[in-house]
Amino acid sequence: RWQKIFMIPLWSKMAVFWNKMFLTIIVLLIVLFLDAIREVRKYSAIHVNEKVANVNTNAFDHIQMKLFRSQRNLYLSGFSLFLWLVLRRTVTLLTQLAKGMASHAALETQVNDATEAAKKYMAENERLQEALSAKGSSKRKDSVEATDEKLKKEIEHLKAELQKTSNAFHKANNEVTAVKKQSEGLRREYDNLMKEYERLQGSLNEAEDKKDL
């Protein structure tokens, strides 16, 4: 059902637009991140200079407020940029996993068809061998031997195709397993990042509370 939904032509037409939108958001987040770094350096230097100069309390508190806001913007833009990249990587891995599962099913069907065809030819070969042993005509024998030789070649060809298909099936299975492992590792990394983000958010809230006091 989901494959039918995502195979709608509308999504392929919107793919170019979404890719451009993703790149635009990445560029915007990078600009905000660099601007936050510049602001942090600027107000950190001013904070040190004003502290040494022993200026009035209001000006010093105003500089501290600017420094705090720039640091907050730095954390937010940095985590947003990183999480946006993680989201993009997660979508890519899920897409690769879906394609791997689809190819896995197609290869499995192909292997089953090749196996059934090989069984059919082997049964036909056995039937012809029984007919050869029952009839003593040399002419028929030569004809059946030629047919038997042809069937043997076809069986060898089918065995080679079956082996090739089986190797491709195992390769696809290994790729699917690798993608699953990458997705699991990415999910754990995402959980750790969210915990770190919540911890930093709590620290920022405590700092704001202290600032208000």
PDB file of N, CA and C in Angstrom, residues 28 35 70 113 115 127 132 207 211:
ATOM      1  N   LEU A  28      20.970  28.364   4.982  1.00  0.00           N
ATOM      2  CA  LEU A  28      20.480  29.310   5.986  1.00  0.00           C
ATOM      3  C   LEU A  28      20.994  28.966   7.380  1.00  0.00           C
ATOM      4  N   ASP A  35      27.140  33.294  11.896  1.00  0.00           N
ATOM      5  CA  ASP A  35      26.831  34.583  12.510  1.00  0.00           C
ATOM      6  C   ASP A  35      26.830  34.480  14.031  1.00  0.00           C
ATOM      7  N   SER A  70      23.768  35.410  22.180  1.00  0.00           N
ATOM      8  CA  SER A  70      24.587  34.906  21.068  1.00  0.00           C
ATOM      9  C   SER A  70      24.983  33.447  21.302  1.00  0.00           C
ATOM     10  N   ASP A 113      11.766 -19.262  -9.375  1.00  0.00           N
ATOM     11  CA  ASP A 113      11.425 -19.608 -10.760  1.00  0.00           C
ATOM     12  C   ASP A 113      12.520 -20.449 -11.405  1.00  0.00           C
ATOM     13  N   THR A 115      14.641 -22.380  -9.880  1.00  0.00           N
ATOM     14  CA  THR A 115      14.625 -23.709  -9.264  1.00  0.00           C
ATOM     15  C   THR A 115      13.528 -24.580  -9.849  1.00  0.00           C
ATOM     16  N   ARG A 127      12.631 -38.674 -17.772  1.00  0.00           N
ATOM     17  CA  ARG A 127      11.617 -39.327 -18.605  1.00  0.00           C
ATOM     18  C   ARG A 127      12.208 -39.786 -19.935  1.00  0.00           C
ATOM     19  N   LEU A 132      14.555 -44.029 -23.446  1.00  0.00           N
ATOM     20  CA  LEU A 132      15.718 -44.562 -24.158  1.00  0.00           C
ATOM     21  C   LEU A 132      16.016 -45.991 -23.757  1.00  0.00           C
ATOM     22  N   ALA A 207      20.202  29.171  33.347  1.00  0.00           N
ATOM     23  CA  ALA A 207      20.942  30.422  33.218  1.00  0.00           C
ATOM     24  C   ALA A 207      20.008  31.606  33.045  1.00  0.00           C
ATOM     25  N   LYS A 211      19.539  34.740  35.428  1.00  0.00           N
ATOM     26  CA  LYS A 211      19.664  36.083  34.883  1.00  0.00           C
ATOM     27  C   LYS A 211      18.481  36.943  35.295  1.00  0.00           C
TER      28      LYS A 211
END
